[in-house]
PDB file of C-alpha atoms in Angstrom:
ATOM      1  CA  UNK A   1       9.551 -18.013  30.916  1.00 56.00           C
ATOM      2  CA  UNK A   2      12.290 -15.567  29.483  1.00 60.00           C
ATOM      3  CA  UNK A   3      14.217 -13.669  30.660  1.00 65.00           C
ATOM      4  CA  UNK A   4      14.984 -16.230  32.958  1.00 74.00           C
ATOM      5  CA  UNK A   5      14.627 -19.437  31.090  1.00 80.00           C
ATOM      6  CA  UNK A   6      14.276 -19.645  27.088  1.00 77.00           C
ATOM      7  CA  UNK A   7      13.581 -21.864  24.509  1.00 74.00           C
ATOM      8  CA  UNK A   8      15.942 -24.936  24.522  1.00 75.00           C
ATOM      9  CA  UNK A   9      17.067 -24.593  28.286  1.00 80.00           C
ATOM     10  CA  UNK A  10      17.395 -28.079  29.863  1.00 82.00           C
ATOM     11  CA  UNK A  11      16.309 -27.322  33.228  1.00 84.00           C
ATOM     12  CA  UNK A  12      17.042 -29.843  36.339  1.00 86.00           C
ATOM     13  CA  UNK A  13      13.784 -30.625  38.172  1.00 88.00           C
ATOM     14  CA  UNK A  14      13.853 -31.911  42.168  1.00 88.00           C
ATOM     15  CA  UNK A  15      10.835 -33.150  43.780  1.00 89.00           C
ATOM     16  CA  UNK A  16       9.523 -30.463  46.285  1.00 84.00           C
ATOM     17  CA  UNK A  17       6.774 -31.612  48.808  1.00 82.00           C
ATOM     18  CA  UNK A  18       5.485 -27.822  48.539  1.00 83.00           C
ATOM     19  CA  UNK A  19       6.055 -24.893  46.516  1.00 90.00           C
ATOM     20  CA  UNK A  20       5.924 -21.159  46.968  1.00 92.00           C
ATOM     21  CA  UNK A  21       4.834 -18.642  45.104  1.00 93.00           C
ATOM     22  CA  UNK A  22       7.694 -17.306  43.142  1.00 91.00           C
ATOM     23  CA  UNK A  23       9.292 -20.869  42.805  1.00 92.00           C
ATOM     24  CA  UNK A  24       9.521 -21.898  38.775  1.00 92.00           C
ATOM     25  CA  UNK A  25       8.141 -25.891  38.681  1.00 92.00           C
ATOM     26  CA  UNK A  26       7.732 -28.605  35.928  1.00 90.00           C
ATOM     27  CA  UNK A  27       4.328 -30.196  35.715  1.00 91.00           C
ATOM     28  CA  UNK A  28       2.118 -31.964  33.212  1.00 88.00           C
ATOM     29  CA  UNK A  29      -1.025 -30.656  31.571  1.00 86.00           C
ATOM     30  CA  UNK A  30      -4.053 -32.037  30.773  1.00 84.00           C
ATOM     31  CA  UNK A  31      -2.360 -32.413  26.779  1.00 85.00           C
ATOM     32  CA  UNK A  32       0.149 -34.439  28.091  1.00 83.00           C
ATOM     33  CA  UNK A  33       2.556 -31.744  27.408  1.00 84.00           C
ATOM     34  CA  UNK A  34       5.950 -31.186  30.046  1.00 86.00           C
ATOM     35  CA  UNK A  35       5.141 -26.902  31.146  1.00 89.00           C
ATOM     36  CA  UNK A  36       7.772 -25.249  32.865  1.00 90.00           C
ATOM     37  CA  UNK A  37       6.106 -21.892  34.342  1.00 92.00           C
ATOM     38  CA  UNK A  38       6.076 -19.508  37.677  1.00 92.00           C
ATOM     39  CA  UNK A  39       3.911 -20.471  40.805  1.00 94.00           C
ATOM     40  CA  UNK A  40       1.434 -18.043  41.173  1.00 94.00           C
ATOM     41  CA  UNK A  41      -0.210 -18.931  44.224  1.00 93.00           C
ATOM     42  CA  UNK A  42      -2.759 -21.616  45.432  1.00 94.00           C
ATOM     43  CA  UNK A  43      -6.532 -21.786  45.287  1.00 92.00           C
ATOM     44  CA  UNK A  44      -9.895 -24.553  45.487  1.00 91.00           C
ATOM     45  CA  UNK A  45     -11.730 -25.827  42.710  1.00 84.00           C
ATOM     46  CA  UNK A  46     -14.408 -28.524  42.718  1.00 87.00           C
ATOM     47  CA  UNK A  47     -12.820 -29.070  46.321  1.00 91.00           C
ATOM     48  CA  UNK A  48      -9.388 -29.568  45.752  1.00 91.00           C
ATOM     49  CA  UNK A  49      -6.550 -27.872  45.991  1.00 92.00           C
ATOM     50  CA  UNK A  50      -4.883 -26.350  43.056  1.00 93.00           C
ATOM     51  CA  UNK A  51      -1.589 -24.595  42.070  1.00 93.00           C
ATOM     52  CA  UNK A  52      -1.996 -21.684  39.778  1.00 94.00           C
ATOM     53  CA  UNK A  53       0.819 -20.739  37.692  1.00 94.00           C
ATOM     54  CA  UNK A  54       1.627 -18.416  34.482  1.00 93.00           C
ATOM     55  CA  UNK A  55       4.126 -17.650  32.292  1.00 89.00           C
ATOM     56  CA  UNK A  56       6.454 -15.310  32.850  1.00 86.00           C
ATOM     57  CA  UNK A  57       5.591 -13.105  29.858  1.00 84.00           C
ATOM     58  CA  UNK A  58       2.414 -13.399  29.604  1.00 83.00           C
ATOM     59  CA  UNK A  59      -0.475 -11.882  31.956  1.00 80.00           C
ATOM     60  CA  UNK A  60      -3.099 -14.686  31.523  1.00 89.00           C
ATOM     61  CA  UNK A  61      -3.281 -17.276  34.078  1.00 92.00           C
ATOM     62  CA  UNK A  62      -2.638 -21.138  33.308  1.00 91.00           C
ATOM     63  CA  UNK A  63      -5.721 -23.805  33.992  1.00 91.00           C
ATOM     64  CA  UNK A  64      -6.090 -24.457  37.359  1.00 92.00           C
ATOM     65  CA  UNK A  65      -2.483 -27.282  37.921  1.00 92.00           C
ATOM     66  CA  UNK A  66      -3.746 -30.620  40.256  1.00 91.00           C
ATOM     67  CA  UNK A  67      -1.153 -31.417  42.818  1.00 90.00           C
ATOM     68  CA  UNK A  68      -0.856 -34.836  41.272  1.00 89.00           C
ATOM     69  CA  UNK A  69       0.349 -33.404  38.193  1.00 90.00           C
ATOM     70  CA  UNK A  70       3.175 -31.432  39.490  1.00 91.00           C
ATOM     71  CA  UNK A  71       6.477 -33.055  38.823  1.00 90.00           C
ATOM     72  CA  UNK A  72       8.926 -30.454  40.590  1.00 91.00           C
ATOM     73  CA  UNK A  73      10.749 -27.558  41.015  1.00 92.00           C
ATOM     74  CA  UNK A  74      12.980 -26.292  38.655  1.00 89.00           C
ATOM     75  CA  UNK A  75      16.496 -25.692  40.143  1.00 87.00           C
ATOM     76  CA  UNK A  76      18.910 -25.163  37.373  1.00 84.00           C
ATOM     77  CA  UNK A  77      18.902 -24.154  33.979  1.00 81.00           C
ATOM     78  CA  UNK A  78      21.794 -24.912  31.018  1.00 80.00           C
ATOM     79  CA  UNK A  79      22.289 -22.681  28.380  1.00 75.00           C
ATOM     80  CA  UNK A  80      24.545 -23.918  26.080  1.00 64.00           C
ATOM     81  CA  UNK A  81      27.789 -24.576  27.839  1.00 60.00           C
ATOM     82  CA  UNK A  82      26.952 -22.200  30.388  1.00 57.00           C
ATOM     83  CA  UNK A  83      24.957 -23.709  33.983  1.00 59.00           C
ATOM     84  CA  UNK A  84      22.732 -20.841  35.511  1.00 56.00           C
ATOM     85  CA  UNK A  85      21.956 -21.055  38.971  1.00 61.00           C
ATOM     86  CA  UNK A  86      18.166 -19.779  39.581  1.00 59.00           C
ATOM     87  CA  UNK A  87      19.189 -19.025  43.142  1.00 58.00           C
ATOM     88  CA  UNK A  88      21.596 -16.782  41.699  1.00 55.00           C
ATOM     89  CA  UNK A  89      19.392 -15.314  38.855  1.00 55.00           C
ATOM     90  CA  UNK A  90      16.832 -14.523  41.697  1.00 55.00           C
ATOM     91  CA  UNK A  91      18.808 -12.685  43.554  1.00 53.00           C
ATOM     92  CA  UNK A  92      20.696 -10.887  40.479  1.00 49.00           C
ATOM     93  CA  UNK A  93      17.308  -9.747  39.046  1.00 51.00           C
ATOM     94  CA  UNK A  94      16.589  -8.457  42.629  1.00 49.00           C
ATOM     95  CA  UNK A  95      19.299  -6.154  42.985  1.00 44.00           C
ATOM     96  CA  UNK A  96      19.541  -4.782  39.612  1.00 42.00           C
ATOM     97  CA  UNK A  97      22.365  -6.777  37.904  1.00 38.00           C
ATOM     98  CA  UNK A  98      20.696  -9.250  34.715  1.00 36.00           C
ATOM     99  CA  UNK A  99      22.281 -12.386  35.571  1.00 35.00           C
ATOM    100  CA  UNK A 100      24.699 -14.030  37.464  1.00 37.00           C
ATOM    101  CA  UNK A 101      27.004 -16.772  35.464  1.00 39.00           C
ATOM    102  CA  UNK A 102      28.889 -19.435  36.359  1.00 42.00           C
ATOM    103  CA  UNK A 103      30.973 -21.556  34.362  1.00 43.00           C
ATOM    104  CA  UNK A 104      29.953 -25.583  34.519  1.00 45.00           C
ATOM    105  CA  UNK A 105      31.739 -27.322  37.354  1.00 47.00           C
ATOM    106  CA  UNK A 106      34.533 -30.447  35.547  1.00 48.00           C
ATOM    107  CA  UNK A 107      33.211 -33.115  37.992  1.00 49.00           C
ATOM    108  CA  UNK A 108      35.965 -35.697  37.843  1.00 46.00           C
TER     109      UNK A 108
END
């Protein structure tokens, strides 16, 4: 998922009734393993509806994702001591500048 998430992150995840293409969600595959990759778009197989999603750095496209095995959406990433708004990213990446930063909030 880099540039905008890496290795290591710890991302928060929120329970979304839908997704979008574009949106960056949590679910887990059939290996049991936690994937964090990019909505692609939506699509039918064997009569259901799917959510197809891919890695941001690769080209290929995931297995078809079951609704039921969608956790969430991702909504924030931590690097480090650093908390990284993907709102923010978004629109950063969108008009040219790499990334918006903001220092973690002291919530007292």
């Amino acid at each position: 998922m880099s540039p905008c998430l890496r290795s290591g992150d710890l991302v928060d995840v929120a329970r979304a009734r839908w997704t979008v293409p574009g949106d960056i969600v949590a679910f887990e595959a059939d290996s049991g393993y936690l994937i964090v990759h990019r909505v692609i778009g939506y699509g039918w197989c064997d009569g259901r509806l799917f959510v197809q999603t891919r890695a941001d750095r690769t080209g290929a496209l995931d297995r078809p994702v079951a609704l039921r095995a969608l956790i969430g959406r991702v909504v924030r990433s931590t690097r480090g001591p650093i908390e990284v708004s993907l709102v923010d990213r978004m629109v950063a990446m969108l008009h040219g500048v790499r990334a918006l930063v903001r220092r973690p909030r002291i919530r007292s």
